[in-house]
CSV table of C-alpha atoms in Angstrom, one decimal:
chain,number,residue,atom,x,y,z
A,193,UNK,CA,125.0,126.3,110.9
A,194,UNK,CA,125.5,128.7,113.8
A,195,UNK,CA,126.1,126.8,117.1
A,196,UNK,CA,126.4,123.4,115.5
A,197,UNK,CA,129.7,122.4,117.1
A,198,UNK,CA,128.5,119.0,118.2
A,199,UNK,CA,128.4,116.5,115.3
A,200,UNK,CA,125.0,115.3,114.1
A,201,UNK,CA,124.4,111.9,115.6
A,202,UNK,CA,122.7,109.6,113.0
A,203,UNK,CA,121.4,106.2,114.1
A,204,UNK,CA,121.4,103.7,111.2
A,205,UNK,CA,119.4,100.5,111.6
A,206,UNK,CA,121.2,97.7,109.7
A,207,UNK,CA,120.3,94.1,109.0
A,208,UNK,CA,121.4,91.0,107.2
A,209,UNK,CA,120.4,90.2,103.7
A,210,UNK,CA,117.7,87.5,103.6
A,211,UNK,CA,119.3,86.0,100.5
A,212,UNK,CA,121.5,83.0,101.2
A,213,UNK,CA,125.2,83.2,101.5
A,214,UNK,CA,127.6,84.6,104.0
A,215,UNK,CA,126.0,87.5,105.9
A,216,UNK,CA,125.9,90.6,103.8
A,217,UNK,CA,124.1,93.8,104.6
A,218,UNK,CA,120.5,93.8,103.2
A,219,UNK,CA,120.0,95.6,99.9
A,220,UNK,CA,117.8,98.2,101.5
A,221,UNK,CA,120.1,99.0,104.5
A,222,UNK,CA,123.1,99.3,102.2
A,223,UNK,CA,121.1,101.6,99.9
A,224,UNK,CA,120.1,103.8,102.9
A,225,UNK,CA,123.7,104.0,104.1
A,226,UNK,CA,125.0,105.0,100.6
A,227,UNK,CA,122.2,107.5,100.2
A,228,UNK,CA,123.0,109.1,103.5
A,229,UNK,CA,126.7,109.4,102.7
A,230,UNK,CA,126.3,110.9,99.3
A,231,UNK,CA,123.3,113.2,100.1
A,232,UNK,CA,123.7,114.2,103.7
A,233,UNK,CA,127.2,113.6,105.0
A,234,UNK,CA,128.8,114.6,101.6
A,235,UNK,CA,132.2,116.0,102.2
A,236,UNK,CA,131.5,117.0,105.8
A,237,UNK,CA,132.8,113.8,107.5
A,238,UNK,CA,133.6,115.6,110.7
A,239,UNK,CA,130.1,116.9,111.1
A,240,UNK,CA,128.5,113.5,111.6
A,241,UNK,CA,128.7,110.7,114.0
A,242,UNK,CA,127.1,107.4,112.9
A,243,UNK,CA,125.6,104.9,115.2
A,244,UNK,CA,124.9,101.5,113.7
A,245,UNK,CA,122.4,99.3,115.4
A,246,UNK,CA,121.9,95.7,114.3
A,247,UNK,CA,118.9,93.9,115.9
A,248,UNK,CA,119.1,90.2,115.6
A,249,UNK,CA,115.8,88.3,115.6
A,250,UNK,CA,116.6,85.1,117.5
A,251,UNK,CA,114.2,82.8,115.6
A,252,UNK,CA,114.9,84.1,112.2
A,253,UNK,CA,118.6,83.9,112.5
A,254,UNK,CA,118.2,80.3,113.7
A,255,UNK,CA,116.2,79.3,110.7
A,256,UNK,CA,119.0,77.4,109.1
A,257,UNK,CA,119.2,75.1,112.1
A,258,UNK,CA,115.7,73.8,111.6
A,259,UNK,CA,117.0,70.2,111.1
A,260,UNK,CA,119.7,70.3,113.7
A,261,UNK,CA,119.6,68.3,116.9
A,262,UNK,CA,120.4,70.1,120.1
A,263,UNK,CA,121.6,67.5,122.5
A,264,UNK,CA,123.6,69.6,125.0
A,265,UNK,CA,123.9,73.1,126.4
A,266,UNK,CA,127.0,73.5,124.3
A,267,UNK,CA,125.0,73.2,121.2
A,268,UNK,CA,123.0,76.3,122.1
A,269,UNK,CA,126.2,78.0,123.1
A,270,UNK,CA,127.7,77.3,119.7
A,271,UNK,CA,124.6,78.6,118.0
A,272,UNK,CA,124.7,81.8,120.0
A,273,UNK,CA,128.4,82.1,119.2
A,274,UNK,CA,127.6,81.7,115.5
A,275,UNK,CA,124.9,84.4,115.7
A,276,UNK,CA,127.3,86.8,117.3
A,277,UNK,CA,129.9,86.1,114.7
A,278,UNK,CA,127.4,86.8,111.9
A,279,UNK,CA,126.3,90.1,113.6
A,280,UNK,CA,129.9,91.3,114.1
A,281,UNK,CA,130.7,90.5,110.5
A,282,UNK,CA,127.8,92.7,109.4
A,283,UNK,CA,128.7,95.6,111.6
A,284,UNK,CA,132.3,95.3,110.4
A,285,UNK,CA,131.3,96.2,106.9
A,286,UNK,CA,129.8,99.5,108.0
A,287,UNK,CA,132.5,100.4,110.5
A,288,UNK,CA,135.2,99.7,107.9
A,289,UNK,CA,133.5,102.0,105.4
A,290,UNK,CA,133.3,104.8,107.9
A,291,UNK,CA,136.9,104.3,108.9
A,292,UNK,CA,138.0,104.7,105.3
A,293,UNK,CA,136.0,107.9,105.0
A,294,UNK,CA,137.2,109.2,108.4
A,295,UNK,CA,133.7,109.4,109.8
A,296,UNK,CA,133.4,108.7,113.5
A,297,UNK,CA,131.1,105.8,114.3
A,298,UNK,CA,129.9,103.2,116.9
A,299,UNK,CA,128.1,99.9,116.3
A,300,UNK,CA,126.3,97.4,118.5
A,301,UNK,CA,124.0,94.4,118.5
A,302,UNK,CA,120.7,93.9,120.3
A,303,UNK,CA,118.3,91.0,120.3
A,304,UNK,CA,114.6,91.2,119.9
A,305,UNK,CA,111.9,92.5,117.6
A,306,UNK,CA,113.6,95.0,115.4
A,307,UNK,CA,110.9,97.7,115.4
A,308,UNK,CA,110.5,97.6,119.2
A,309,UNK,CA,114.3,97.5,119.9
A,310,UNK,CA,115.1,100.3,117.4
A,311,UNK,CA,112.5,102.6,119.1
A,312,UNK,CA,113.7,101.8,122.6
A,313,UNK,CA,117.3,102.3,121.5
A,314,UNK,CA,116.4,105.7,120.1
A,315,UNK,CA,114.9,106.6,123.5
A,316,UNK,CA,118.1,105.5,125.2
A,317,UNK,CA,120.7,106.9,122.8
A,318,UNK,CA,118.8,110.0,121.7
A,319,UNK,CA,120.2,110.4,118.2
A,320,UNK,CA,119.4,113.5,116.1
A,321,UNK,CA,118.1,111.4,113.2
A,322,UNK,CA,117.2,107.8,112.5
A,323,UNK,CA,117.9,106.3,109.1
A,324,UNK,CA,116.0,103.2,108.1
A,325,UNK,CA,116.0,101.4,104.8
A,326,UNK,CA,112.8,100.1,103.3
A,327,UNK,CA,112.0,97.5,100.7
A,328,UNK,CA,109.3,99.8,99.3
A,329,UNK,CA,106.7,97.0,99.3
A,330,UNK,CA,103.2,97.6,97.9
A,331,UNK,CA,100.2,97.7,100.2
A,332,UNK,CA,99.3,94.1,99.4
A,333,UNK,CA,102.8,92.7,100.3
A,334,UNK,CA,102.9,94.9,103.4
A,335,UNK,CA,99.9,93.3,105.0
A,336,UNK,CA,101.8,90.0,105.3
A,337,UNK,CA,105.3,91.1,106.2
A,338,UNK,CA,104.8,94.3,108.2
A,339,UNK,CA,107.4,97.0,107.9
A,340,UNK,CA,109.9,98.1,110.4
A,341,UNK,CA,110.2,101.5,108.7
A,342,UNK,CA,106.5,102.5,109.0
A,343,UNK,CA,106.5,101.6,112.7
A,344,UNK,CA,109.6,103.7,113.4
A,345,UNK,CA,108.3,106.7,111.5
A,346,UNK,CA,105.3,106.6,113.8
A,347,UNK,CA,106.9,105.7,117.1
A,348,UNK,CA,110.5,106.7,117.2
A,349,UNK,CA,111.3,109.7,119.4
A,350,UNK,CA,113.4,111.5,116.8
A,351,UNK,CA,113.1,112.6,113.1
A,352,UNK,CA,113.2,109.5,110.9
A,353,UNK,CA,114.2,109.2,107.3
A,354,UNK,CA,113.1,106.1,105.3
A,355,UNK,CA,115.1,105.3,102.2
A,356,UNK,CA,113.3,103.1,99.7
A,357,UNK,CA,115.2,100.5,97.8
A,358,UNK,CA,115.3,101.3,94.1
A,359,UNK,CA,113.0,99.2,91.9
A,360,UNK,CA,116.0,98.0,89.9
A,361,UNK,CA,117.8,96.7,93.0
A,362,UNK,CA,114.9,94.5,94.2
A,363,UNK,CA,115.5,90.7,94.0
A,364,UNK,CA,113.1,88.3,92.2
A,365,UNK,CA,111.0,88.0,95.3
A,366,UNK,CA,110.5,91.6,96.5
A,367,UNK,CA,110.0,90.4,100.1
A,368,UNK,CA,113.7,89.3,100.0
A,369,UNK,CA,116.2,91.9,100.7
B,209,UNK,CA,131.1,111.5,99.7
B,210,UNK,CA,132.8,110.3,96.5
B,211,UNK,CA,131.2,111.7,93.4
B,212,UNK,CA,128.8,114.2,95.2
B,213,UNK,CA,129.7,117.2,93.2
B,214,UNK,CA,126.1,118.2,92.6
B,215,UNK,CA,124.5,119.9,95.7
B,216,UNK,CA,121.8,117.9,97.5
B,217,UNK,CA,118.5,119.3,96.5
B,218,UNK,CA,116.1,119.6,99.5
B,219,UNK,CA,112.5,120.5,99.0
B,220,UNK,CA,111.0,122.2,102.1
B,221,UNK,CA,107.2,122.5,102.3
B,222,UNK,CA,106.3,125.8,104.2
B,223,UNK,CA,103.0,127.2,105.3
B,224,UNK,CA,101.6,130.1,107.2
B,225,UNK,CA,100.9,130.1,110.8
B,226,UNK,CA,97.3,129.5,111.7
B,227,UNK,CA,97.6,132.0,114.6
B,228,UNK,CA,96.2,135.4,113.7
B,229,UNK,CA,98.4,138.3,112.7
B,230,UNK,CA,100.5,139.1,109.7
B,231,UNK,CA,101.6,135.9,107.9
B,232,UNK,CA,104.4,134.2,109.7
B,233,UNK,CA,105.8,130.8,109.0
B,234,UNK,CA,104.0,128.1,111.0
B,235,UNK,CA,105.7,126.9,114.1
B,236,UNK,CA,106.2,123.5,112.7
B,237,UNK,CA,107.7,124.5,109.3
B,238,UNK,CA,110.1,126.9,111.0
B,239,UNK,CA,111.1,124.1,113.4
B,240,UNK,CA,111.7,121.9,110.4
B,241,UNK,CA,113.8,124.5,108.6
B,242,UNK,CA,115.9,125.3,111.7
B,243,UNK,CA,116.5,121.6,112.4
B,244,UNK,CA,117.6,121.0,108.8
B,245,UNK,CA,120.1,123.8,108.9
B,246,UNK,CA,121.6,122.9,112.2
B,247,UNK,CA,121.6,119.1,111.8
B,248,UNK,CA,122.0,118.4,108.1
B,249,UNK,CA,123.4,121.5,106.3
B,250,UNK,CA,125.6,122.5,109.2
B,251,UNK,CA,128.7,124.3,107.9
B,252,UNK,CA,128.4,122.9,104.4
B,253,UNK,CA,126.3,125.7,102.8
B,254,UNK,CA,127.6,124.9,99.3
B,255,UNK,CA,126.6,121.3,99.5
B,256,UNK,CA,122.8,122.0,99.6
B,257,UNK,CA,120.3,123.7,97.4
B,258,UNK,CA,117.0,124.4,99.1
B,259,UNK,CA,113.6,124.5,97.3
B,260,UNK,CA,110.8,126.2,99.2
B,261,UNK,CA,107.3,125.2,98.2
B,262,UNK,CA,104.3,127.0,99.6
B,263,UNK,CA,100.9,125.6,98.8
B,264,UNK,CA,98.0,128.0,99.4
B,265,UNK,CA,94.7,126.5,100.2
B,266,UNK,CA,92.2,128.9,98.5
B,267,UNK,CA,89.4,128.4,100.9
B,268,UNK,CA,91.5,128.5,104.1
B,269,UNK,CA,93.3,131.6,103.1
B,270,UNK,CA,90.0,133.4,102.4
B,271,UNK,CA,88.6,132.5,105.8
B,272,UNK,CA,89.1,136.1,107.1
B,273,UNK,CA,86.8,137.3,104.3
B,274,UNK,CA,83.8,135.3,105.4
B,275,UNK,CA,81.8,138.5,106.1
B,276,UNK,CA,83.0,140.4,103.1
B,277,UNK,CA,80.8,141.3,100.2
B,278,UNK,CA,82.1,140.7,96.7
B,279,UNK,CA,80.3,143.0,94.4
B,280,UNK,CA,82.6,143.2,91.4
B,281,UNK,CA,85.3,141.2,89.6
B,282,UNK,CA,87.8,143.6,91.0
B,283,UNK,CA,87.0,142.4,94.6
B,284,UNK,CA,88.1,138.9,93.6
B,285,UNK,CA,91.1,140.3,91.9
B,286,UNK,CA,92.1,142.2,95.0
B,287,UNK,CA,91.6,139.1,97.1
B,288,UNK,CA,93.9,137.1,94.8
B,289,UNK,CA,96.4,139.9,95.0
B,290,UNK,CA,96.3,139.9,98.8
B,291,UNK,CA,96.8,136.1,98.9
B,292,UNK,CA,99.8,136.4,96.6
B,293,UNK,CA,101.3,139.1,98.8
B,294,UNK,CA,100.9,137.0,101.9
B,295,UNK,CA,102.5,134.0,100.1
B,296,UNK,CA,105.4,136.1,98.9
B,297,UNK,CA,105.9,137.5,102.4
B,298,UNK,CA,106.1,134.0,103.8
B,299,UNK,CA,108.7,132.9,101.2
B,300,UNK,CA,110.7,136.0,101.7
B,301,UNK,CA,111.4,134.9,105.3
B,302,UNK,CA,113.1,131.7,104.1
B,303,UNK,CA,114.9,133.2,101.1
B,304,UNK,CA,116.3,136.0,103.3
B,305,UNK,CA,117.6,133.4,105.8
B,306,UNK,CA,119.3,131.4,103.1
B,307,UNK,CA,120.8,134.5,101.5
B,308,UNK,CA,122.4,135.4,104.9
B,309,UNK,CA,123.9,131.9,105.2
B,310,UNK,CA,124.9,131.8,101.5
B,311,UNK,CA,122.8,128.8,100.8
B,312,UNK,CA,121.4,128.6,97.2
B,313,UNK,CA,117.6,128.5,97.1
B,314,UNK,CA,114.5,128.8,95.1
B,315,UNK,CA,110.9,129.4,96.2
B,316,UNK,CA,107.5,129.3,94.6
B,317,UNK,CA,103.8,129.2,95.3
B,318,UNK,CA,101.2,126.7,94.2
B,319,UNK,CA,97.5,126.6,94.8
B,320,UNK,CA,95.6,123.5,95.9
B,321,UNK,CA,95.4,120.7,98.4
B,322,UNK,CA,98.9,120.8,100.1
B,323,UNK,CA,99.4,117.0,100.3
B,324,UNK,CA,98.5,116.5,96.7
B,325,UNK,CA,100.4,119.4,95.4
B,326,UNK,CA,103.6,118.6,97.4
B,327,UNK,CA,103.6,115.1,96.0
B,328,UNK,CA,103.0,116.2,92.4
B,329,UNK,CA,105.8,118.9,92.8
B,330,UNK,CA,108.2,116.2,94.1
B,331,UNK,CA,107.4,114.2,90.9
B,332,UNK,CA,108.1,117.3,88.7
B,333,UNK,CA,111.1,118.7,90.5
B,334,UNK,CA,112.7,115.5,91.7
B,335,UNK,CA,114.5,116.7,94.9
B,336,UNK,CA,116.8,114.4,96.8
B,337,UNK,CA,114.9,114.8,100.0
B,338,UNK,CA,111.6,116.3,101.1
B,339,UNK,CA,111.4,118.0,104.5
B,340,UNK,CA,108.0,118.5,106.1
B,341,UNK,CA,107.1,119.9,109.5
B,342,UNK,CA,104.5,118.1,111.6
B,343,UNK,CA,102.4,119.3,114.6
B,344,UNK,CA,103.0,115.9,116.2
B,345,UNK,CA,99.3,115.5,116.9
B,346,UNK,CA,98.1,112.4,118.8
B,347,UNK,CA,96.0,109.8,117.0
B,348,UNK,CA,92.7,111.3,118.3
B,349,UNK,CA,93.4,114.8,117.0
B,350,UNK,CA,94.7,113.3,113.7
B,351,UNK,CA,91.4,111.7,112.9
B,352,UNK,CA,89.8,115.2,112.5
B,353,UNK,CA,92.6,117.2,110.9
B,354,UNK,CA,94.4,114.8,108.7
B,355,UNK,CA,98.1,115.3,108.4
B,356,UNK,CA,100.1,116.4,105.3
B,357,UNK,CA,103.3,114.8,106.6
B,358,UNK,CA,101.8,111.3,106.9
B,359,UNK,CA,100.5,111.5,103.4
B,360,UNK,CA,103.8,112.6,102.0
B,361,UNK,CA,105.8,109.9,103.8
B,362,UNK,CA,103.6,107.4,102.1
B,363,UNK,CA,103.2,108.9,98.6
B,364,UNK,CA,106.1,111.2,97.8
B,365,UNK,CA,108.6,109.8,95.2
B,366,UNK,CA,111.7,110.7,97.3
B,367,UNK,CA,113.0,110.2,100.8
B,368,UNK,CA,110.9,112.2,103.3
B,369,UNK,CA,111.9,113.5,106.7
B,370,UNK,CA,109.2,114.6,109.1
B,371,UNK,CA,110.2,117.0,111.9
B,372,UNK,CA,107.8,117.1,114.8
B,373,UNK,CA,107.2,120.4,116.6
B,374,UNK,CA,108.6,120.3,120.1
B,375,UNK,CA,105.9,119.9,122.8
B,376,UNK,CA,107.0,123.1,124.4
B,377,UNK,CA,106.5,125.0,121.2
B,378,UNK,CA,102.9,123.9,120.7
B,379,UNK,CA,100.3,126.7,121.1
B,380,UNK,CA,97.3,126.4,123.5
B,381,UNK,CA,95.2,124.6,120.9
B,382,UNK,CA,97.6,122.0,119.4
B,383,UNK,CA,95.7,122.0,116.1
B,384,UNK,CA,97.0,125.6,115.7
B,385,UNK,CA,100.4,125.9,114.3
């Protein structure tokens, strides 16, 4: 209230859906984004500044290319170009939504291990809050897939809010998102 | 944004400071409250409805009475009365603050194990968000004291935000709060 003239800077970690098709936001990161708008930002668009971080996992994003043959440096270049395009397409979704609602935002892409990169970007950018979606997996599933959200809650240098995907929104294989 | 006519219901778990003196809010729950006001509620007082839950641990609150002699049922009655008074005094602090800022709120006291009671109250009251302060103890200290915030992040049925006490606000013994 008093003295809060600077907008609250919220970093939102976003990723692509693991379900095939053209890159869409994952179910859990879209749920986290929608929750944040309706429950925190509400009608106070000017009070918040959103920072969208998309971390691309080089291996995972190249998975479709398993059977491809790389014969020249240009092939790698093309692959990198394609990754970049997919990442930009993902960020565009969020930036467009913010633009429509007149919420100030920034968005950028990094490469690496999402949990490590998110925490190091928090250190660098120093947001007031980090919002991360979560698939809400059970303990058994978590053993095998690890969860970015748990790591961030423990290690990020700012308050973290984890939004669980609703049970009804989970795809057939709950590890998908 | 769209369709958010109902205020966002935020449950805030509050407890007494463990440092001697008349009951004050703990350093970490006051930090969590202040953070929430300045970073989430901001100027949008009408958009939020705060729910203050204070869980009293019967043993811990009776610690000062270790050397007392209880000779009649009235002695216990008096002790209970005193606990209630301390709890009300604590809640009064938060309710007064909200009143000054014209934020709607409710406050109540429960008895039991804080982490269990907070999670069962979340189930019953169904807030949009739970805010918990944390002493931000290191892994070594955590082994001995356990942390309410970690338990709630894992088990509460709603999004949870944990606000760590700032290093500069920690008392001499970091387990104190």
